[in-house]
Amino acid sequence: MSATGSRTPSWARPVPDDTRGRVLLAAFAAAGVLDLLSLLAGWHLGHVLAKPLLMPLLVAHVVTRGAPRLLVAALLFGWGGDLALLFDAGPAFLVGMGSFAAGHVCYLVLFGRGRTHPALVGAYAAALVGTVALLWGDLPGDLRVPVAGYSLLLTAMACRAGALGTRAAIGGALFLLSDTLIATGVADWPQPPRPDLWIMATYLAAQYLLATGALASRQAYGGSVIQD
């Protein structure tokens, strides 16, 4: 070791990317646990403090793993939606939905044109039509068309996620479940106990599985399937 290196304190030395990535993933998990516990305890301040940290930490983690730009963009649009939904107002809800919709577009482009099993397409199409039809009459009039358009993008993303493997497929399905819980709440349908907890838990799992599923697929195929 050089004299200069020996005089450099350990905390100032460069950290290998794999270690940095694990630290960032642990920080994402810790922020997620804090957020979920805050929701469970009804501690609004904890939720307000933890939620804005989640997607930036996940983005930082995937960047250390060589994430494509479209994946980073999808997660950052998710962050924009997270921030908007912290505000309890109609315009904020529309802004948040628009930001998530942009993230779904990024995911769809990222997933490419791989073949999706026709049975899966049929199942998701039936779920889309059935859900929108059931919710339509109970949604506020000014939200019906935006929610229907968003639901189309979300369902397409969830369906296409299966092209990257089981992990991403589960992530897409959980994202659909999370946002369906939000939509049923807007429609004033009966909700499970602590719906905010279930919405956030399924959302965090969805983003993590989609992100790591995309990375696993990229690494498995040497980056030839998922491009920047």
PDB file of C-alpha atoms in Angstrom:
ATOM      1  CA  MET A   1       0.000   0.000   0.000  1.00  0.00           C
ATOM      2  CA  SER A   2       1.326   3.460  -0.851  1.00  0.00           C
ATOM      3  CA  ALA A   3       2.055   6.034   1.819  1.00  0.00           C
ATOM      4  CA  THR A   4      -0.778   8.178   0.506  1.00  0.00           C
ATOM      5  CA  GLY A   5      -3.199   5.270   0.636  1.00  0.00           C
ATOM      6  CA  SER A   6      -2.173   4.361   4.171  1.00  0.00           C
ATOM      7  CA  ARG A   7      -2.876   7.923   5.346  1.00  0.00           C
ATOM      8  CA  THR A   8      -6.377   7.959   3.806  1.00  0.00           C
ATOM      9  CA  PRO A   9      -9.033   7.218   6.450  1.00  0.00           C
ATOM     10  CA  SER A  10     -11.215   4.197   5.720  1.00  0.00           C
ATOM     11  CA  TRP A  11     -14.384   6.276   5.485  1.00  0.00           C
ATOM     12  CA  ALA A  12     -12.849   8.404   2.686  1.00  0.00           C
ATOM     13  CA  ARG A  13     -11.700   5.541   0.485  1.00  0.00           C
ATOM     14  CA  PRO A  14     -13.795   4.551  -2.564  1.00  0.00           C
ATOM     15  CA  VAL A  15     -16.387   1.881  -1.821  1.00  0.00           C
ATOM     16  CA  PRO A  16     -16.705  -0.936  -4.396  1.00  0.00           C
ATOM     17  CA  ASP A  17     -19.923  -0.724  -6.415  1.00  0.00           C
ATOM     18  CA  ASP A  18     -21.259  -4.047  -5.122  1.00  0.00           C
ATOM     19  CA  THR A  19     -20.858  -2.928  -1.514  1.00  0.00           C
ATOM     20  CA  ARG A  20     -22.356   0.465  -2.266  1.00  0.00           C
ATOM     21  CA  GLY A  21     -25.264  -1.235  -3.980  1.00  0.00           C
ATOM     22  CA  ARG A  22     -25.935  -3.477  -0.978  1.00  0.00           C
ATOM     23  CA  VAL A  23     -25.802  -0.489   1.378  1.00  0.00           C
ATOM     24  CA  LEU A  24     -28.259   1.433  -0.774  1.00  0.00           C
ATOM     25  CA  LEU A  25     -30.583  -1.557  -1.002  1.00  0.00           C
ATOM     26  CA  ALA A  26     -30.473  -1.936   2.782  1.00  0.00           C
ATOM     27  CA  ALA A  27     -31.280   1.766   3.117  1.00  0.00           C
ATOM     28  CA  PHE A  28     -34.242   1.320   0.738  1.00  0.00           C
ATOM     29  CA  ALA A  29     -35.479  -1.615   2.817  1.00  0.00           C
ATOM     30  CA  ALA A  30     -35.071   0.358   6.060  1.00  0.00           C
ATOM     31  CA  ALA A  31     -36.970   3.338   4.642  1.00  0.00           C
ATOM     32  CA  GLY A  32     -39.683   0.976   3.424  1.00  0.00           C
ATOM     33  CA  VAL A  33     -40.039  -0.634   6.853  1.00  0.00           C
ATOM     34  CA  LEU A  34     -40.198   2.811   8.478  1.00  0.00           C
ATOM     35  CA  ASP A  35     -42.874   3.907   6.020  1.00  0.00           C
ATOM     36  CA  LEU A  36     -45.000   0.796   6.519  1.00  0.00           C
ATOM     37  CA  LEU A  37     -44.677   0.924  10.307  1.00  0.00           C
ATOM     38  CA  SER A  38     -45.644   4.593  10.222  1.00  0.00           C
ATOM     39  CA  LEU A  39     -48.763   3.749   8.231  1.00  0.00           C
ATOM     40  CA  LEU A  40     -49.574   0.897  10.592  1.00  0.00           C
ATOM     41  CA  ALA A  41     -49.194   3.151  13.633  1.00  0.00           C
ATOM     42  CA  GLY A  42     -51.017   6.073  12.043  1.00  0.00           C
ATOM     43  CA  TRP A  43     -47.878   8.238  12.353  1.00  0.00           C
ATOM     44  CA  HIS A  44     -48.370  10.610   9.415  1.00  0.00           C
ATOM     45  CA  LEU A  45     -45.084  12.465   9.903  1.00  0.00           C
ATOM     46  CA  GLY A  46     -43.119   9.216   9.617  1.00  0.00           C
ATOM     47  CA  HIS A  47     -44.871   8.466   6.325  1.00  0.00           C
ATOM     48  CA  VAL A  48     -44.176  11.981   5.025  1.00  0.00           C
ATOM     49  CA  LEU A  49     -40.493  11.654   5.936  1.00  0.00           C
ATOM     50  CA  ALA A  50     -39.939   8.098   4.677  1.00  0.00           C
ATOM     51  CA  LYS A  51     -41.941   8.000   1.454  1.00  0.00           C
ATOM     52  CA  PRO A  52     -39.875  10.589  -0.486  1.00  0.00           C
ATOM     53  CA  LEU A  53     -36.693   8.591   0.244  1.00  0.00           C
ATOM     54  CA  LEU A  54     -37.872   5.299  -1.227  1.00  0.00           C
ATOM     55  CA  MET A  55     -37.557   5.643  -4.997  1.00  0.00           C
ATOM     56  CA  PRO A  56     -34.336   7.733  -4.904  1.00  0.00           C
ATOM     57  CA  LEU A  57     -32.703   4.989  -2.827  1.00  0.00           C
ATOM     58  CA  LEU A  58     -33.923   2.298  -5.214  1.00  0.00           C
ATOM     59  CA  VAL A  59     -32.695   4.375  -8.166  1.00  0.00           C
ATOM     60  CA  ALA A  60     -29.284   4.782  -6.552  1.00  0.00           C
ATOM     61  CA  HIS A  61     -29.136   1.018  -5.987  1.00  0.00           C
ATOM     62  CA  VAL A  62     -29.994   0.086  -9.574  1.00  0.00           C
ATOM     63  CA  VAL A  63     -27.540   2.662 -10.941  1.00  0.00           C
ATOM     64  CA  THR A  64     -24.727   0.823  -9.147  1.00  0.00           C
ATOM     65  CA  ARG A  65     -25.924  -2.300 -10.984  1.00  0.00           C
ATOM     66  CA  GLY A  66     -25.696  -0.659 -14.408  1.00  0.00           C
ATOM     67  CA  ALA A  67     -29.407   0.072 -14.842  1.00  0.00           C
ATOM     68  CA  PRO A  68     -30.582   1.247 -18.268  1.00  0.00           C
ATOM     69  CA  ARG A  69     -31.794   4.838 -18.468  1.00  0.00           C
ATOM     70  CA  LEU A  70     -35.385   3.777 -19.087  1.00  0.00           C
ATOM     71  CA  LEU A  71     -35.478   1.879 -15.788  1.00  0.00           C
ATOM     72  CA  VAL A  72     -34.091   4.895 -13.950  1.00  0.00           C
ATOM     73  CA  ALA A  73     -36.694   7.110 -15.648  1.00  0.00           C
ATOM     74  CA  ALA A  74     -39.538   4.732 -14.747  1.00  0.00           C
ATOM     75  CA  LEU A  75     -38.543   4.764 -11.077  1.00  0.00           C
ATOM     76  CA  LEU A  76     -38.097   8.544 -11.029  1.00  0.00           C
ATOM     77  CA  PHE A  77     -41.556   9.026 -12.518  1.00  0.00           C
ATOM     78  CA  GLY A  78     -42.791   6.740  -9.740  1.00  0.00           C
ATOM     79  CA  TRP A  79     -41.070   9.069  -7.279  1.00  0.00           C
ATOM     80  CA  GLY A  80     -42.901  12.010  -8.815  1.00  0.00           C
ATOM     81  CA  GLY A  81     -46.177  10.163  -8.326  1.00  0.00           C
ATOM     82  CA  ASP A  82     -45.251   9.353  -4.728  1.00  0.00           C
ATOM     83  CA  LEU A  83     -44.611  13.010  -3.951  1.00  0.00           C
ATOM     84  CA  ALA A  84     -47.830  14.187  -5.613  1.00  0.00           C
ATOM     85  CA  LEU A  85     -49.950  11.685  -3.691  1.00  0.00           C
ATOM     86  CA  LEU A  86     -48.667  13.058  -0.394  1.00  0.00           C
ATOM     87  CA  PHE A  87     -51.029  15.982  -0.999  1.00  0.00           C
ATOM     88  CA  ASP A  88     -54.713  15.340  -0.373  1.00  0.00           C
ATOM     89  CA  ALA A  89     -56.158  17.280  -3.307  1.00  0.00           C
ATOM     90  CA  GLY A  90     -57.814  16.452  -6.621  1.00  0.00           C
ATOM     91  CA  PRO A  91     -55.194  18.169  -8.847  1.00  0.00           C
ATOM     92  CA  ALA A  92     -52.378  16.392  -6.963  1.00  0.00           C
ATOM     93  CA  PHE A  93     -54.074  13.047  -7.628  1.00  0.00           C
ATOM     94  CA  LEU A  94     -54.178  13.778 -11.360  1.00  0.00           C
ATOM     95  CA  VAL A  95     -50.538  14.917 -11.359  1.00  0.00           C
ATOM     96  CA  GLY A  96     -49.533  11.760  -9.530  1.00  0.00           C
ATOM     97  CA  MET A  97     -51.484   9.558 -11.908  1.00  0.00           C
ATOM     98  CA  GLY A  98     -49.852  11.307 -14.872  1.00  0.00           C
ATOM     99  CA  SER A  99     -46.390  10.764 -13.415  1.00  0.00           C
ATOM    100  CA  PHE A 100     -47.045   7.069 -12.813  1.00  0.00           C
ATOM    101  CA  ALA A 101     -48.455   6.786 -16.342  1.00  0.00           C
ATOM    102  CA  ALA A 102     -45.199   8.191 -17.747  1.00  0.00           C
ATOM    103  CA  GLY A 103     -43.343   5.575 -15.697  1.00  0.00           C
ATOM    104  CA  HIS A 104     -45.484   2.829 -17.212  1.00  0.00           C
ATOM    105  CA  VAL A 105     -44.618   4.082 -20.696  1.00  0.00           C
ATOM    106  CA  CYS A 106     -40.927   3.859 -19.778  1.00  0.00           C
ATOM    107  CA  TYR A 107     -41.433   0.311 -18.547  1.00  0.00           C
ATOM    108  CA  LEU A 108     -43.300  -0.671 -21.718  1.00  0.00           C
ATOM    109  CA  VAL A 109     -40.491   0.629 -23.940  1.00  0.00           C
ATOM    110  CA  LEU A 110     -37.924  -1.034 -21.672  1.00  0.00           C
ATOM    111  CA  PHE A 111     -39.656  -4.413 -21.923  1.00  0.00           C
ATOM    112  CA  GLY A 112     -39.331  -4.399 -25.706  1.00  0.00           C
ATOM    113  CA  ARG A 113     -41.353  -6.471 -28.132  1.00  0.00           C
ATOM    114  CA  GLY A 114     -40.968  -9.936 -26.691  1.00  0.00           C
ATOM    115  CA  ARG A 115     -43.885 -12.317 -27.107  1.00  0.00           C
ATOM    116  CA  THR A 116     -46.517 -12.508 -24.353  1.00  0.00           C
ATOM    117  CA  HIS A 117     -48.607 -15.661 -23.970  1.00  0.00           C
ATOM    118  CA  PRO A 118     -52.098 -15.108 -25.465  1.00  0.00           C
ATOM    119  CA  ALA A 119     -53.788 -16.540 -22.360  1.00  0.00           C
ATOM    120  CA  LEU A 120     -52.047 -13.950 -20.193  1.00  0.00           C
ATOM    121  CA  VAL A 121     -53.068 -11.170 -22.558  1.00  0.00           C
ATOM    122  CA  GLY A 122     -56.651 -12.400 -22.431  1.00  0.00           C
ATOM    123  CA  ALA A 123     -56.662 -12.551 -18.631  1.00  0.00           C
ATOM    124  CA  TYR A 124     -55.313  -9.028 -18.255  1.00  0.00           C
ATOM    125  CA  ALA A 125     -57.700  -7.689 -20.907  1.00  0.00           C
ATOM    126  CA  ALA A 126     -60.654  -9.236 -19.088  1.00  0.00           C
ATOM    127  CA  ALA A 127     -59.428  -7.776 -15.794  1.00  0.00           C
ATOM    128  CA  LEU A 128     -59.111  -4.327 -17.375  1.00  0.00           C
ATOM    129  CA  VAL A 129     -62.559  -4.326 -18.953  1.00  0.00           C
ATOM    130  CA  GLY A 130     -64.232  -5.777 -15.871  1.00  0.00           C
ATOM    131  CA  THR A 131     -62.558  -3.404 -13.411  1.00  0.00           C
ATOM    132  CA  VAL A 132     -63.226  -0.256 -15.441  1.00  0.00           C
ATOM    133  CA  ALA A 133     -66.829  -1.295 -16.068  1.00  0.00           C
ATOM    134  CA  LEU A 134     -67.454  -1.932 -12.374  1.00  0.00           C
ATOM    135  CA  LEU A 135     -65.744   1.257 -11.199  1.00  0.00           C
ATOM    136  CA  TRP A 136     -67.119   3.583 -13.875  1.00  0.00           C
ATOM    137  CA  GLY A 137     -70.398   4.521 -12.238  1.00  0.00           C
ATOM    138  CA  ASP A 138     -68.827   5.087  -8.811  1.00  0.00           C
ATOM    139  CA  LEU A 139     -65.926   7.271  -9.924  1.00  0.00           C
ATOM    140  CA  PRO A 140     -66.227  11.071  -9.884  1.00  0.00           C
ATOM    141  CA  GLY A 141     -67.213  12.248 -13.361  1.00  0.00           C
ATOM    142  CA  ASP A 142     -63.991  14.165 -13.997  1.00  0.00           C
ATOM    143  CA  LEU A 143     -61.866  11.128 -13.138  1.00  0.00           C
ATOM    144  CA  ARG A 144     -63.578   8.470 -15.252  1.00  0.00           C
ATOM    145  CA  VAL A 145     -61.695   9.017 -18.512  1.00  0.00           C
ATOM    146  CA  PRO A 146     -58.279   9.668 -16.886  1.00  0.00           C
ATOM    147  CA  VAL A 147     -58.639   6.558 -14.712  1.00  0.00           C
ATOM    148  CA  ALA A 148     -59.696   4.439 -17.706  1.00  0.00           C
ATOM    149  CA  GLY A 149     -56.714   5.662 -19.757  1.00  0.00           C
ATOM    150  CA  TYR A 150     -54.324   5.123 -16.888  1.00  0.00           C
ATOM    151  CA  SER A 151     -55.754   1.655 -16.261  1.00  0.00           C
ATOM    152  CA  LEU A 152     -55.047   0.731 -19.890  1.00  0.00           C
ATOM    153  CA  LEU A 153     -51.384   1.737 -19.566  1.00  0.00           C
ATOM    154  CA  LEU A 154     -51.003   0.052 -16.180  1.00  0.00           C
ATOM    155  CA  THR A 155     -52.560  -3.208 -17.377  1.00  0.00           C
ATOM    156  CA  ALA A 156     -50.417  -3.230 -20.513  1.00  0.00           C
ATOM    157  CA  MET A 157     -47.301  -2.736 -18.386  1.00  0.00           C
ATOM    158  CA  ALA A 158     -48.306  -5.511 -15.970  1.00  0.00           C
ATOM    159  CA  CYS A 159     -49.021  -7.862 -18.858  1.00  0.00           C
ATOM    160  CA  ARG A 160     -45.786  -7.125 -20.721  1.00  0.00           C
ATOM    161  CA  ALA A 161     -43.669  -7.428 -17.554  1.00  0.00           C
ATOM    162  CA  GLY A 162     -43.965 -11.195 -17.885  1.00  0.00           C
ATOM    163  CA  ALA A 163     -41.639 -11.046 -20.877  1.00  0.00           C
ATOM    164  CA  LEU A 164     -38.763 -10.488 -18.429  1.00  0.00           C
ATOM    165  CA  GLY A 165     -39.496 -13.513 -16.282  1.00  0.00           C
ATOM    166  CA  THR A 166     -41.379 -14.488 -13.162  1.00  0.00           C
ATOM    167  CA  ARG A 167     -39.940 -11.810 -10.878  1.00  0.00           C
ATOM    168  CA  ALA A 168     -40.954  -8.928 -13.116  1.00  0.00           C
ATOM    169  CA  ALA A 169     -44.304 -10.601 -13.839  1.00  0.00           C
ATOM    170  CA  ILE A 170     -45.107 -10.676 -10.102  1.00  0.00           C
ATOM    171  CA  GLY A 171     -43.998  -7.044  -9.846  1.00  0.00           C
ATOM    172  CA  GLY A 172     -46.357  -6.022 -12.623  1.00  0.00           C
ATOM    173  CA  ALA A 173     -49.264  -7.880 -11.030  1.00  0.00           C
ATOM    174  CA  LEU A 174     -48.575  -6.268  -7.635  1.00  0.00           C
ATOM    175  CA  PHE A 175     -48.455  -2.806  -9.213  1.00  0.00           C
ATOM    176  CA  LEU A 176     -51.867  -3.501 -10.747  1.00  0.00           C
ATOM    177  CA  LEU A 177     -53.194  -4.667  -7.380  1.00  0.00           C
ATOM    178  CA  SER A 178     -51.818  -1.605  -5.571  1.00  0.00           C
ATOM    179  CA  ASP A 179     -53.392   0.860  -7.976  1.00  0.00           C
ATOM    180  CA  THR A 180     -56.658  -1.057  -8.053  1.00  0.00           C
ATOM    181  CA  LEU A 181     -56.869  -0.576  -4.287  1.00  0.00           C
ATOM    182  CA  ILE A 182     -56.375   3.155  -4.828  1.00  0.00           C
ATOM    183  CA  ALA A 183     -59.084   3.239  -7.511  1.00  0.00           C
ATOM    184  CA  THR A 184     -61.597   1.383  -5.358  1.00  0.00           C
ATOM    185  CA  GLY A 185     -60.899   3.851  -2.560  1.00  0.00           C
ATOM    186  CA  VAL A 186     -61.560   6.785  -4.909  1.00  0.00           C
ATOM    187  CA  ALA A 187     -64.792   5.057  -5.952  1.00  0.00           C
ATOM    188  CA  ASP A 188     -65.711   4.778  -2.241  1.00  0.00           C
ATOM    189  CA  TRP A 189     -65.898   0.990  -2.303  1.00  0.00           C
ATOM    190  CA  PRO A 190     -65.454  -1.026   0.913  1.00  0.00           C
ATOM    191  CA  GLN A 191     -61.761  -1.267   1.782  1.00  0.00           C
ATOM    192  CA  PRO A 192     -59.677  -3.783   3.749  1.00  0.00           C
ATOM    193  CA  PRO A 193     -58.402  -2.668   7.152  1.00  0.00           C
ATOM    194  CA  ARG A 194     -55.538  -0.141   6.759  1.00  0.00           C
ATOM    195  CA  PRO A 195     -55.781   0.133   2.967  1.00  0.00           C
ATOM    196  CA  ASP A 196     -52.937   2.675   2.886  1.00  0.00           C
ATOM    197  CA  LEU A 197     -50.638   0.023   4.357  1.00  0.00           C
ATOM    198  CA  TRP A 198     -51.588  -2.576   1.740  1.00  0.00           C
ATOM    199  CA  ILE A 199     -51.345  -0.044  -1.092  1.00  0.00           C
ATOM    200  CA  MET A 200     -47.825   0.950  -0.074  1.00  0.00           C
ATOM    201  CA  ALA A 201     -46.639  -2.592   0.679  1.00  0.00           C
ATOM    202  CA  THR A 202     -47.733  -3.919  -2.722  1.00  0.00           C
ATOM    203  CA  TYR A 203     -46.350  -0.836  -4.479  1.00  0.00           C
ATOM    204  CA  LEU A 204     -42.904  -1.133  -2.894  1.00  0.00           C
ATOM    205  CA  ALA A 205     -42.727  -4.831  -3.668  1.00  0.00           C
ATOM    206  CA  ALA A 206     -43.841  -4.106  -7.239  1.00  0.00           C
ATOM    207  CA  GLN A 207     -41.188  -1.479  -7.937  1.00  0.00           C
ATOM    208  CA  TYR A 208     -38.451  -3.610  -6.362  1.00  0.00           C
ATOM    209  CA  LEU A 209     -39.428  -6.721  -8.344  1.00  0.00           C
ATOM    210  CA  LEU A 210     -39.796  -4.810 -11.608  1.00  0.00           C
ATOM    211  CA  ALA A 211     -36.436  -3.105 -11.159  1.00  0.00           C
ATOM    212  CA  THR A 212     -34.504  -6.213 -10.132  1.00  0.00           C
ATOM    213  CA  GLY A 213     -36.327  -8.315 -12.712  1.00  0.00           C
ATOM    214  CA  ALA A 214     -35.259  -5.900 -15.444  1.00  0.00           C
ATOM    215  CA  LEU A 215     -31.677  -5.950 -14.182  1.00  0.00           C
ATOM    216  CA  ALA A 216     -31.614  -9.750 -14.017  1.00  0.00           C
ATOM    217  CA  SER A 217     -32.911  -9.982 -17.581  1.00  0.00           C
ATOM    218  CA  ARG A 218     -30.357  -7.441 -18.803  1.00  0.00           C
ATOM    219  CA  GLN A 219     -27.489  -9.329 -17.171  1.00  0.00           C
ATOM    220  CA  ALA A 220     -28.722 -12.723 -18.366  1.00  0.00           C
ATOM    221  CA  TYR A 221     -28.745 -11.574 -21.987  1.00  0.00           C
ATOM    222  CA  GLY A 222     -25.708  -9.341 -21.825  1.00  0.00           C
ATOM    223  CA  GLY A 223     -27.805  -6.204 -22.329  1.00  0.00           C
ATOM    224  CA  SER A 224     -28.925  -7.302 -25.808  1.00  0.00           C
ATOM    225  CA  VAL A 225     -32.620  -7.572 -24.946  1.00  0.00           C
ATOM    226  CA  ILE A 226     -33.085  -4.506 -22.733  1.00  0.00           C
ATOM    227  CA  GLN A 227     -31.455  -1.489 -24.254  1.00  0.00           C
ATOM    228  CA  ASP A 228     -30.931   2.060 -23.046  1.00  0.00           C
TER     229      ASP A 228
END
